Coordinates of C-alpha atoms in Angstrom, one line a residue:
X1 CA 36.4 -41.8 -34.1
X2 CA 36.2 -39.8 -30.9
X3 CA 35.2 -42.2 -28.4
X4 CA 34.4 -39.9 -25.6
X5 CA 31.3 -39.0 -24.3
X6 CA 29.7 -35.7 -23.3
X7 CA 29.0 -35.2 -19.9
X8 CA 26.0 -34.9 -20.6
X9 CA 22.7 -37.0 -20.7
X10 CA 20.8 -36.8 -23.3
X11 CA 16.7 -37.0 -23.5
X12 CA 15.1 -40.5 -23.3
X13 CA 15.2 -42.5 -25.9
X14 CA 12.9 -43.2 -27.9
X15 CA 12.2 -43.9 -31.9
X16 CA 10.2 -47.4 -33.2
X17 CA 13.0 -48.5 -34.0
X18 CA 14.7 -50.0 -30.8
X19 CA 12.2 -50.3 -28.2
X20 CA 14.5 -49.1 -24.5
X21 CA 12.5 -49.5 -20.9
X22 CA 11.2 -45.5 -19.8
X23 CA 12.5 -44.0 -16.5
X24 CA 10.7 -43.2 -14.2
X25 CA 12.1 -40.9 -11.5
X26 CA 10.5 -42.3 -8.7
X27 CA 11.9 -45.9 -10.0
X28 CA 14.7 -47.7 -8.0
X29 CA 17.9 -48.5 -9.6
X30 CA 18.5 -52.2 -9.7
X31 CA 21.4 -53.4 -8.0
X32 CA 21.8 -54.9 -11.4
X33 CA 20.2 -55.2 -14.2
X34 CA 18.5 -58.7 -15.8
X35 CA 19.3 -59.6 -19.6
X36 CA 17.2 -61.9 -21.6
X37 CA 18.8 -64.3 -23.9
X38 CA 18.7 -67.5 -24.3
X39 CA 21.5 -69.4 -23.5
X40 CA 23.8 -69.3 -26.6
X41 CA 27.4 -68.1 -27.5
X42 CA 27.4 -64.5 -29.7
X43 CA 28.5 -63.7 -32.2
X44 CA 32.0 -62.0 -31.6
X45 CA 31.3 -57.8 -32.7
X46 CA 31.9 -54.4 -32.0
X47 CA 30.2 -51.1 -32.3
X48 CA 31.1 -47.7 -33.4
X49 CA 28.8 -44.5 -33.5
X50 CA 30.5 -42.1 -36.9
X51 CA 29.4 -39.0 -37.6
X52 CA 25.0 -40.1 -36.9
X53 CA 25.3 -43.8 -37.9
X54 CA 25.9 -47.1 -36.4
X55 CA 28.9 -49.2 -37.8
X56 CA 29.7 -52.8 -36.6
X57 CA 32.1 -55.5 -37.6
X58 CA 31.6 -59.7 -37.1
X59 CA 34.2 -61.7 -37.1
X60 CA 33.7 -65.0 -39.6
X61 CA 36.5 -67.4 -38.7
X62 CA 37.1 -69.5 -40.8
X63 CA 34.7 -67.9 -43.5
X64 CA 35.6 -64.7 -46.6
X65 CA 35.6 -62.4 -47.3
X66 CA 37.1 -61.9 -43.4
X67 CA 35.1 -59.5 -40.9
X68 CA 31.7 -58.9 -42.5
X69 CA 30.9 -54.9 -42.2
X70 CA 27.8 -53.2 -41.4
X71 CA 26.1 -50.1 -41.0
X72 CA 22.3 -48.9 -39.4
X73 CA 20.7 -45.9 -38.5
X74 CA 18.6 -46.9 -35.1
X75 CA 20.3 -50.4 -34.5
X76 CA 17.2 -52.0 -36.0
X77 CA 18.1 -52.4 -39.9
X78 CA 21.0 -53.4 -40.8
X79 CA 22.4 -52.6 -44.3
X80 CA 25.6 -55.2 -46.1
X81 CA 29.1 -53.7 -46.4
X82 CA 30.1 -56.4 -47.9
X83 CA 33.4 -58.3 -46.3
X84 CA 36.9 -56.5 -45.4
X85 CA 38.9 -59.0 -45.8
X86 CA 38.9 -60.0 -49.9
X87 CA 42.3 -61.1 -50.7
X88 CA 45.1 -63.0 -50.3
X89 CA 47.3 -60.0 -49.2
X90 CA 44.4 -59.4 -46.3
X91 CA 44.8 -62.7 -44.8
X92 CA 45.5 -65.8 -45.6
X93 CA 43.8 -69.0 -43.9
X94 CA 45.4 -71.6 -46.0
X95 CA 45.4 -74.7 -43.5
X96 CA 43.3 -73.4 -41.1
X97 CA 41.2 -75.3 -39.0
X98 CA 37.7 -74.7 -38.2
X99 CA 38.5 -73.2 -34.3
X100 CA 40.9 -70.4 -36.5
X101 CA 40.0 -68.0 -38.7
X102 CA 38.9 -64.2 -38.3
X103 CA 38.3 -63.1 -34.9
X104 CA 37.9 -60.2 -32.6
X105 CA 37.9 -58.0 -34.6
X106 CA 36.9 -54.3 -33.6
X107 CA 37.2 -51.2 -35.9
X108 CA 37.4 -47.6 -34.5
X109 CA 38.2 -44.3 -37.1
X110 CA 40.5 -41.4 -36.1
X111 CA 41.9 -38.6 -38.6
X112 CA 39.1 -39.5 -40.9
X113 CA 40.4 -43.2 -41.2
X114 CA 38.6 -46.0 -40.4
X115 CA 41.1 -48.5 -37.8
X116 CA 40.3 -51.9 -37.9
X117 CA 42.2 -54.3 -36.1
X118 CA 41.1 -58.6 -35.3
X119 CA 43.1 -62.0 -34.4
X120 CA 43.9 -63.9 -37.3
X121 CA 43.8 -67.6 -34.6
X122 CA 45.4 -70.8 -35.6
X123 CA 43.3 -72.6 -33.9
X124 CA 44.8 -74.7 -31.7
X125 CA 45.2 -76.1 -28.5
X126 CA 46.8 -73.4 -26.5
X127 CA 44.9 -70.2 -29.9
X128 CA 46.4 -67.7 -27.8
X129 CA 49.2 -68.5 -28.8
X130 CA 48.8 -69.9 -31.7
X131 CA 47.1 -66.1 -33.2
X132 CA 48.2 -63.2 -35.2
X133 CA 46.6 -59.2 -34.2
X134 CA 46.3 -57.7 -37.4
X135 CA 45.7 -53.9 -38.1
X136 CA 44.3 -52.3 -41.4
X137 CA 42.9 -49.2 -42.1
X138 CA 41.2 -47.7 -44.9
X139 CA 39.4 -43.9 -45.2
X140 CA 35.6 -45.4 -46.4
X141 CA 34.3 -48.6 -45.8
X142 CA 34.1 -49.2 -49.3
X143 CA 38.0 -49.6 -49.0
X144 CA 40.5 -49.9 -50.3
X145 CA 42.1 -51.9 -47.5
X146 CA 45.7 -50.7 -46.4
X147 CA 48.5 -54.0 -46.0
X148 CA 48.3 -55.5 -43.1
X149 CA 49.9 -54.4 -40.2
X150 CA 51.2 -57.2 -37.6
X151 CA 51.0 -56.7 -34.4
X152 CA 53.7 -58.2 -31.4
X153 CA 51.4 -60.1 -29.5
X154 CA 49.8 -62.7 -28.3
X155 CA 47.1 -60.6 -28.0
X156 CA 43.6 -61.2 -26.5
X157 CA 40.2 -59.0 -27.2
X158 CA 42.1 -56.0 -28.6
X159 CA 39.6 -52.5 -29.1
X160 CA 42.2 -49.4 -30.3
X161 CA 41.6 -46.3 -28.4
X162 CA 41.6 -42.7 -29.5
X163 CA 42.1 -40.6 -26.4
X164 CA 40.2 -36.9 -29.6
X165 CA 38.2 -35.8 -27.5
X166 CA 37.3 -32.5 -25.5
X167 CA 40.4 -32.8 -23.2
X168 CA 42.2 -35.7 -24.9
X169 CA 45.9 -35.7 -25.9
X170 CA 45.2 -37.0 -29.6
X171 CA 47.2 -40.2 -29.0
X172 CA 46.0 -43.8 -29.7
X173 CA 46.1 -47.2 -27.5
X174 CA 45.8 -50.5 -28.0
X175 CA 44.2 -52.3 -24.5
X176 CA 43.9 -56.2 -25.2
X177 CA 43.8 -59.0 -22.9
X178 CA 46.9 -61.1 -21.9
X179 CA 46.9 -64.5 -22.2
X180 CA 46.8 -67.2 -18.9
X181 CA 50.7 -68.1 -18.6
X182 CA 52.6 -64.7 -20.1
X183 CA 52.5 -62.8 -17.1
X184 CA 55.3 -63.9 -16.3
X185 CA 56.9 -65.2 -12.6
X186 CA 53.7 -67.3 -11.5
X187 CA 52.4 -63.5 -12.1
X188 CA 48.6 -63.5 -12.7
X189 CA 47.6 -61.9 -16.6
X190 CA 44.8 -59.2 -16.5
X191 CA 44.5 -55.9 -19.2
X192 CA 47.4 -54.5 -20.7
X193 CA 48.0 -50.9 -22.3
X194 CA 50.0 -49.3 -25.1
X195 CA 50.0 -47.0 -27.4
X196 CA 50.0 -47.1 -31.0
X197 CA 51.8 -44.3 -33.8
X198 CA 49.1 -43.9 -36.1
X199 CA 52.1 -42.3 -38.4
X200 CA 54.3 -45.1 -38.0
X201 CA 51.7 -48.1 -37.9
X202 CA 53.4 -49.6 -34.6
X203 CA 53.3 -50.5 -31.2
X204 CA 55.4 -48.2 -28.6
X205 CA 56.5 -47.0 -25.2
X206 CA 56.2 -48.8 -22.3
X207 CA 53.2 -51.5 -21.9
X208 CA 51.0 -50.4 -18.9
X209 CA 49.3 -53.5 -16.4
X210 CA 45.7 -52.4 -15.8
X211 CA 43.8 -55.0 -14.6
X212 CA 45.2 -57.8 -12.7
X213 CA 42.7 -61.2 -13.2
X214 CA 41.5 -62.2 -9.4
X215 CA 42.7 -65.9 -8.5
X216 CA 40.0 -68.4 -9.4
X217 CA 40.8 -70.7 -6.2
X218 CA 40.7 -67.2 -3.8
X219 CA 44.2 -67.0 -3.3
X220 CA 46.4 -63.8 -2.8
X221 CA 45.5 -61.0 -3.6
X222 CA 46.0 -58.4 -6.3
X223 CA 48.3 -55.1 -5.9
X224 CA 47.1 -51.6 -4.3
X225 CA 45.8 -49.5 -6.1
X226 CA 44.9 -51.9 -9.4
X227 CA 41.6 -52.2 -10.2
X228 CA 39.7 -53.7 -7.3
X229 CA 41.9 -54.2 -5.1
X230 CA 41.5 -52.7 -1.5
X231 CA 41.8 -48.8 -0.1
X232 CA 40.9 -48.2 -3.9
X233 CA 37.8 -46.0 -2.9
X234 CA 35.1 -49.2 -3.4
X235 CA 33.3 -48.1 -0.4
X236 CA 31.9 -51.2 1.6
X237 CA 30.2 -54.0 0.2
X238 CA 32.7 -54.6 -2.1
X239 CA 35.2 -57.9 -2.1
X240 CA 38.4 -57.4 -1.8
X241 CA 38.3 -60.1 -4.6
X242 CA 36.0 -58.8 -6.3
X243 CA 36.4 -59.1 -11.2
X244 CA 37.7 -56.2 -13.1
X245 CA 36.8 -55.4 -16.2
X246 CA 39.4 -58.4 -17.9
X247 CA 37.2 -59.8 -20.6
X248 CA 36.9 -57.8 -23.8
X249 CA 37.4 -54.1 -22.8
X250 CA 36.3 -51.0 -23.9
X251 CA 37.5 -48.0 -23.4
X252 CA 36.1 -44.0 -22.3
X253 CA 36.6 -40.6 -21.8
X254 CA 34.7 -38.4 -20.1
X255 CA 34.3 -35.3 -18.5
X256 CA 38.4 -35.6 -17.2
X257 CA 38.0 -39.4 -16.2
X258 CA 38.9 -42.6 -18.6
X259 CA 36.3 -45.4 -18.0
X260 CA 37.1 -49.0 -19.0
X261 CA 34.4 -51.3 -19.8
X262 CA 34.7 -54.9 -19.9
X263 CA 33.7 -58.8 -19.2
X264 CA 34.3 -60.6 -15.7
X265 CA 33.1 -64.1 -14.2
X266 CA 31.2 -62.9 -10.4
X267 CA 32.4 -65.8 -8.5
X268 CA 29.3 -65.3 -6.3
X269 CA 27.4 -67.3 -8.6
X270 CA 26.0 -65.1 -10.8
X271 CA 27.4 -65.8 -13.4
X272 CA 29.1 -63.3 -15.9
X273 CA 29.4 -59.3 -15.4
X274 CA 30.0 -56.3 -16.9
X275 CA 32.2 -54.2 -14.8
X276 CA 32.9 -50.6 -14.9
X277 CA 36.7 -49.1 -13.3
X278 CA 37.4 -45.6 -14.4
X279 CA 41.1 -43.6 -14.0
X280 CA 42.0 -40.2 -14.3
X281 CA 44.9 -41.1 -16.3
X282 CA 44.6 -42.9 -19.3
X283 CA 46.9 -45.3 -17.8
X284 CA 45.3 -45.8 -14.6
X285 CA 45.1 -46.9 -11.6
X286 CA 41.6 -48.1 -11.9
X287 CA 39.1 -48.3 -9.2
X288 CA 36.2 -50.3 -10.1
X289 CA 32.3 -49.2 -9.4
X290 CA 32.2 -49.4 -5.4
X291 CA 28.3 -49.7 -6.9
X292 CA 29.3 -52.9 -8.3
X293 CA 28.3 -54.8 -11.9
X294 CA 27.0 -52.8 -14.0
X295 CA 24.9 -55.5 -15.3
X296 CA 24.6 -59.0 -15.1
X297 CA 23.2 -62.2 -15.1
X298 CA 19.8 -62.6 -14.0
X299 CA 18.3 -66.0 -11.8
X300 CA 16.3 -67.3 -16.0
X301 CA 18.4 -66.2 -18.5
X302 CA 22.5 -65.7 -18.9
X303 CA 23.9 -62.4 -19.9
X304 CA 24.9 -62.5 -23.7
X305 CA 28.4 -63.1 -22.7
X306 CA 31.5 -61.0 -24.9
X307 CA 31.7 -58.1 -25.2
X308 CA 29.7 -54.7 -24.8
X309 CA 29.7 -51.2 -26.4
X310 CA 29.0 -47.9 -24.8
X311 CA 26.8 -46.4 -27.9
X312 CA 24.6 -43.0 -27.9
X313 CA 21.0 -44.0 -28.5
X314 CA 18.9 -43.2 -31.3
X315 CA 17.1 -40.1 -30.3
X316 CA 19.7 -38.8 -27.5
X317 CA 21.6 -41.4 -24.0
X318 CA 22.9 -43.7 -24.5
X319 CA 23.0 -47.4 -24.5
X320 CA 25.0 -50.3 -23.9
X321 CA 24.7 -53.5 -26.7
X322 CA 25.4 -56.4 -26.9
X323 CA 25.2 -59.2 -29.6
X324 CA 22.3 -61.2 -29.4
X325 CA 23.3 -64.7 -28.5
X326 CA 20.9 -66.5 -31.7
X327 CA 23.2 -65.6 -33.8
X328 CA 20.4 -64.0 -36.0
X329 CA 21.9 -60.1 -35.8
X330 CA 19.9 -58.9 -33.3
X331 CA 21.4 -56.9 -30.1
X332 CA 20.8 -56.7 -26.5
X333 CA 19.3 -53.2 -25.7
X334 CA 20.4 -51.7 -22.2
X335 CA 19.2 -47.9 -21.0
X336 CA 22.5 -46.4 -19.5
X337 CA 22.3 -42.8 -17.1
X338 CA 25.5 -41.5 -15.0
X339 CA 25.2 -40.5 -11.5
X340 CA 25.8 -37.3 -9.5
X341 CA 29.1 -38.6 -8.7
X342 CA 30.0 -40.2 -12.3
X343 CA 29.2 -43.9 -12.4
X344 CA 27.3 -45.6 -15.8
X345 CA 24.1 -46.9 -13.6
X346 CA 22.5 -49.3 -16.3
X347 CA 18.6 -48.3 -16.3
X348 CA 15.9 -50.1 -16.1
X349 CA 15.6 -54.1 -17.6
X350 CA 17.8 -55.2 -20.8
X351 CA 15.4 -54.8 -23.7
X352 CA 16.4 -57.4 -26.6
X353 CA 16.2 -55.5 -30.3
X354 CA 15.3 -58.1 -33.1
X355 CA 17.0 -57.4 -36.6
X356 CA 14.9 -55.7 -38.8
X357 CA 16.3 -57.2 -41.7
X358 CA 18.1 -60.0 -43.3
X359 CA 21.5 -61.5 -43.9
X360 CA 21.1 -59.6 -47.3
X361 CA 19.9 -56.4 -45.4
X362 CA 17.0 -55.6 -47.1
X363 CA 14.6 -57.9 -46.1
X364 CA 12.1 -58.1 -43.1
X365 CA 11.6 -61.6 -41.1
X366 CA 9.2 -63.9 -43.3
X367 CA 10.2 -61.5 -46.8
X368 CA 11.7 -63.9 -49.5
X369 CA 15.0 -62.4 -50.6
X370 CA 15.6 -63.9 -54.3
X371 CA 15.8 -61.0 -56.1
X372 CA 19.6 -61.3 -57.7
X373 CA 20.6 -64.9 -57.4
X374 CA 24.2 -65.2 -55.7
X375 CA 25.2 -61.9 -57.5
X376 CA 26.1 -60.3 -60.1
X377 CA 30.2 -60.0 -61.0
X378 CA 30.8 -61.0 -57.9
X379 CA 29.2 -62.7 -55.0
X380 CA 26.6 -60.5 -52.9
X381 CA 27.8 -59.3 -49.5
X382 CA 25.2 -61.8 -47.5
X383 CA 27.5 -65.2 -49.1
X384 CA 30.6 -66.0 -48.2
X385 CA 33.5 -69.5 -49.4
X386 CA 35.6 -71.2 -46.8
X387 CA 38.6 -70.5 -45.8
X388 CA 39.2 -70.2 -50.2
X389 CA 39.2 -66.8 -52.0
X390 CA 36.7 -66.3 -54.6
X391 CA 37.8 -66.3 -57.7
X392 CA 37.7 -67.9 -61.1
X393 CA 39.4 -70.8 -61.5
X394 CA 36.4 -72.0 -58.8
X395 CA 33.8 -69.7 -59.1
X396 CA 32.0 -68.3 -61.9
X397 CA 28.9 -66.1 -62.1
X398 CA 26.9 -65.7 -65.3
X399 CA 22.9 -64.4 -65.0
X400 CA 22.7 -64.4 -60.8
X401 CA 23.5 -68.4 -61.7
X402 CA 26.7 -70.3 -59.7
X403 CA 29.7 -72.5 -60.9
X404 CA 31.0 -74.4 -59.2
X405 CA 34.2 -77.5 -60.3
X406 CA 34.2 -79.6 -58.4
X407 CA 37.4 -80.2 -55.2
X408 CA 37.5 -82.2 -52.4
X409 CA 35.4 -83.5 -50.1
X410 CA 33.4 -81.5 -46.8
X411 CA 35.1 -84.0 -44.3
X412 CA 39.1 -82.4 -45.4
X413 CA 37.7 -79.5 -44.6
X414 CA 39.8 -77.6 -47.2
X415 CA 40.2 -76.4 -50.6
X416 CA 36.2 -76.5 -50.7
X417 CA 33.7 -75.3 -53.7
X418 CA 31.2 -74.1 -51.3
X419 CA 29.0 -70.8 -50.8
X420 CA 26.9 -70.7 -48.2
X421 CA 25.5 -68.1 -46.2
X422 CA 24.7 -67.9 -42.1
X423 CA 21.3 -69.5 -41.2
X424 CA 19.0 -67.8 -39.3
X425 CA 18.5 -68.7 -35.6
X426 CA 15.3 -68.2 -35.3
X427 CA 14.3 -70.8 -38.2
X428 CA 15.5 -70.4 -41.7
X429 CA 14.1 -72.0 -45.5
X430 CA 16.4 -71.8 -47.8
X431 CA 15.9 -73.8 -51.9
X432 CA 18.4 -73.5 -54.4
X433 CA 18.2 -75.2 -58.5
X434 CA 20.8 -77.7 -58.6
X435 CA 22.1 -78.6 -62.4
X436 CA 24.9 -81.8 -62.6
X437 CA 25.4 -84.9 -64.4
X438 CA 27.8 -87.0 -62.0
X439 CA 28.6 -90.1 -63.2
X440 CA 30.5 -91.7 -60.5
X441 CA 30.5 -92.3 -56.6
X442 CA 33.5 -89.6 -56.2
X443 CA 31.0 -87.0 -57.6
X444 CA 28.5 -84.9 -55.8
X445 CA 26.7 -80.8 -55.5
X446 CA 23.2 -80.1 -53.4
X447 CA 22.3 -78.8 -50.9
X448 CA 24.4 -78.1 -47.9
X449 CA 24.1 -77.6 -44.2
X450 CA 27.5 -77.0 -42.7
X451 CA 29.3 -75.6 -39.1
X452 CA 32.2 -77.5 -39.1
X453 CA 34.2 -80.2 -40.9
X454 CA 33.3 -82.6 -38.5
X455 CA 29.5 -81.3 -39.0
X456 CA 27.3 -81.1 -41.3
X457 CA 24.3 -82.4 -43.5
X458 CA 24.6 -82.8 -47.2
X459 CA 21.7 -83.4 -49.8
X460 CA 23.1 -83.9 -53.6
X461 CA 23.0 -84.7 -56.9
X462 CA 25.4 -88.1 -57.1
X463 CA 25.8 -91.9 -59.2
X464 CA 25.0 -95.1 -58.3
X465 CA 26.5 -97.6 -59.5
X466 CA 23.1 -99.5 -60.5
X467 CA 20.4 -96.6 -59.8
X468 CA 22.5 -94.0 -61.9
X469 CA 21.8 -90.6 -61.0
X470 CA 20.4 -90.1 -57.4
X471 CA 19.3 -87.7 -54.6
X472 CA 21.6 -88.5 -51.6
X473 CA 21.8 -87.0 -47.8
X474 CA 25.2 -87.6 -46.1
X475 CA 25.0 -86.5 -42.8
X476 CA 28.3 -86.1 -40.2
X477 CA 28.5 -85.8 -36.5
X478 CA 32.0 -85.7 -34.7
X479 CA 32.7 -89.0 -35.6
X480 CA 30.1 -90.4 -37.0
X481 CA 29.2 -90.2 -40.8
X482 CA 26.8 -91.5 -42.2
X483 CA 23.2 -91.5 -44.7
X484 CA 19.8 -92.0 -42.9
X485 CA 17.7 -92.6 -46.2
X486 CA 17.9 -94.6 -49.0
X487 CA 18.8 -92.8 -52.5
X488 CA 16.8 -91.7 -54.1
X489 CA 16.0 -92.2 -58.5
X490 CA 15.8 -88.8 -60.0
X491 CA 16.9 -89.3 -64.0
X492 CA 17.7 -85.7 -65.9
X493 CA 17.6 -82.2 -65.3
X494 CA 17.7 -80.1 -63.4
X495 CA 16.6 -81.0 -59.8
X496 CA 15.4 -78.1 -57.0
X497 CA 16.8 -79.3 -53.1
X498 CA 14.9 -77.6 -50.4
X499 CA 15.7 -77.2 -46.6
X500 CA 13.5 -75.9 -43.7
X501 CA 13.8 -75.1 -39.8
X502 CA 12.1 -73.6 -37.2
X503 CA 11.1 -74.4 -34.1
X504 CA 13.9 -76.4 -33.5
X505 CA 13.1 -79.0 -36.1
X506 CA 14.8 -79.3 -40.1
X507 CA 14.2 -81.7 -43.0
X508 CA 15.3 -81.9 -46.2
X509 CA 12.7 -81.8 -49.1
X510 CA 12.9 -81.8 -53.0
X511 CA 10.8 -81.0 -55.5
X512 CA 9.3 -84.5 -57.7
X513 CA 8.0 -84.0 -61.2
X514 CA 8.1 -87.7 -61.7
X515 CA 4.3 -88.7 -60.6
X516 CA 2.3 -86.6 -63.3
X517 CA -1.2 -84.1 -62.4
X518 CA -1.4 -84.6 -59.5
X519 CA 1.4 -86.4 -58.0
X520 CA 4.5 -83.8 -58.1
X521 CA 5.3 -81.7 -55.2
X522 CA 7.6 -81.5 -52.6
X523 CA 8.9 -84.5 -50.9
X524 CA 10.7 -85.3 -47.7
X525 CA 14.1 -87.6 -47.7
X526 CA 15.5 -88.3 -44.4
X527 CA 14.1 -87.9 -40.8
X528 CA 12.9 -84.6 -39.1
X529 CA 16.3 -83.1 -37.0
X530 CA 17.2 -81.3 -34.5
X531 CA 19.7 -78.6 -36.6
X532 CA 21.3 -76.4 -33.7
X533 CA 25.3 -77.1 -32.2
X534 CA 24.5 -79.6 -29.4
X535 CA 20.4 -80.6 -30.6
X536 CA 19.0 -84.3 -29.5
X537 CA 17.9 -85.7 -32.9
X538 CA 14.8 -88.3 -33.5
X539 CA 17.2 -91.6 -33.0
X540 CA 19.5 -91.9 -37.0
X541 CA 18.4 -88.1 -37.6
X542 CA 22.0 -87.3 -37.3
X543 CA 21.7 -83.7 -35.3
X544 CA 24.8 -81.5 -35.4
X545 CA 25.3 -83.0 -31.2
X546 CA 27.8 -81.8 -29.2
X547 CA 29.3 -80.0 -32.3
X548 CA 30.8 -76.8 -32.4
X549 CA 29.1 -73.3 -30.9
X550 CA 29.3 -70.8 -33.9
X551 CA 27.4 -70.6 -36.7
X552 CA 25.9 -72.6 -39.0
X553 CA 25.6 -72.0 -42.3
X554 CA 23.5 -72.9 -45.3
X555 CA 24.4 -73.3 -49.4
X556 CA 25.9 -75.4 -52.0
X557 CA 28.5 -77.2 -51.8
X558 CA 30.2 -79.2 -55.3
X559 CA 32.5 -81.6 -54.5
X560 CA 35.0 -84.1 -57.8
X561 CA 37.2 -87.0 -56.1
X562 CA 38.2 -87.5 -59.4
X563 CA 40.8 -85.2 -59.5
X564 CA 38.6 -84.0 -63.2
X565 CA 37.3 -80.7 -61.8
X566 CA 33.7 -81.3 -63.1
X567 CA 30.8 -78.3 -62.9
X568 CA 27.8 -78.2 -61.3
X569 CA 25.8 -74.4 -61.7
X570 CA 22.7 -74.0 -58.6
X571 CA 20.6 -70.9 -59.6
X572 CA 16.8 -69.4 -57.3
X573 CA 18.7 -69.5 -54.3
X574 CA 15.9 -68.6 -51.8
X575 CA 15.7 -67.7 -48.4
X576 CA 14.0 -66.4 -45.8
X577 CA 14.1 -66.1 -42.1
X578 CA 11.2 -68.3 -40.4
X579 CA 8.4 -66.2 -39.2
X580 CA 6.0 -65.9 -41.2
X581 CA 5.3 -69.7 -42.3
X582 CA 6.6 -72.2 -45.2
X583 CA 4.3 -72.5 -48.0
X584 CA 4.9 -76.5 -49.1
X585 CA 3.3 -79.0 -51.9
X586 CA 1.2 -82.7 -51.6
X587 CA 4.4 -84.1 -50.0
X588 CA 5.2 -87.6 -49.0
X589 CA 7.7 -88.8 -46.9
X590 CA 10.7 -90.9 -48.9

């Protein structure tokens, strides 16, 4: 795909799907438009516009298939195309800890071929050095994908630029952020560029330094001629040590210029910013926009960190698009125009564009998603497994129902019989029917809210030597693990379980059929809790306090510590994004 940006501006953005502020001719340009959004960590993603459609790839960390792909015509309604890395030859996450997995994906297109570059991070304390950078290609996003190419590293925030627009040389370059301490000779790290040979599928030629990271303590400045340095024509008002676009780089070509977009940290106290630098040659020298950051955080809510993509807008014009921090699949959009001297300018205020369509790509928020169960011949695109590819040795699908063979415990983090889907940050309602006959305290099967091996909630069927088949709620939050509710005897037969979360309050329930006429209905088990990564629970609720900042997943899990790998069956999965209320029957607190 050509990343060249046409010189002519399009008309103002319009259309029902994406709301972007208008641009009155008399309106002054704000120095740094604020971006609204809750203070959370946005997902790692990249977007590309190909033949009238937007394509988005999102990091999945330890979840498989690795890297999800979605397509949209309007940046609001997204249709999932499934996961890319869906077999061991493409990715092996065996032994990878919670902090590792598939990260920093970047999608591009050239010569009719899609290129996906990503990091396979090991999750060590120095994660940047424990990661590999991998590139795979395909003529169609439905696959098949090529065997992976391992690129020399370490490489952070990779971006593959194809100079195939008007006036371009047709060659490709990989741009990446250099890890701290790898610059050599005491130099500070920055952005590097090297040519990528698409025929040989290999990096070639010299490595060029585009930008050097500014000193954190106000020490020595960058060398003359690099982005953000004295004498680069930035004009008055720009600090000599002003940061350049160091993180999450994006390179675009327009009207004889190469534009480098990236994130930095503005040490004036305003938080994060998106900075632009440009050069006549792809290798530089790059000079920072004299007007300052293109967009940065406002006084209230921080700018959603991570990558920012420059895209053609639906209906014309140009947009900056960043992932919304709520993990709900939405975007933050900022309209952009080009100044008379050729710099991109943010117009008006940024606008959140909420995702229309659930994680399954077909269900508007507030409408139930239950058709098709867990999938047909393979799991549906909304479902994922943790560090373990789906195969018949532990996972079987039949008529929309899912049968799992129990393996290791949640605390072990590996060889988990776990199938889950991302939990919407704004709230959700998830229900499932579980069937199983545990006959040992080491066996369990049920519903799980999972963020990491050290942070989860598990409502499950289990076995108690005194009570027989029981329903239990077990919670782990860091080093603390326990049961905030007493076990409930439930007898034989399938059991319907439920987890609903909205406005920072979540609760587990089960459907009781023991009471006879007028006494059946949903019953709460355990206390109400905050499902967020750092929410403070009601005393003893066991919220995921202090846990990882990544997205939570909700789904089903089976465990068997006896080694017999007993079976559990799950059916009738029901998932709804919060927004229309949750209906319930008569409830009593257990």
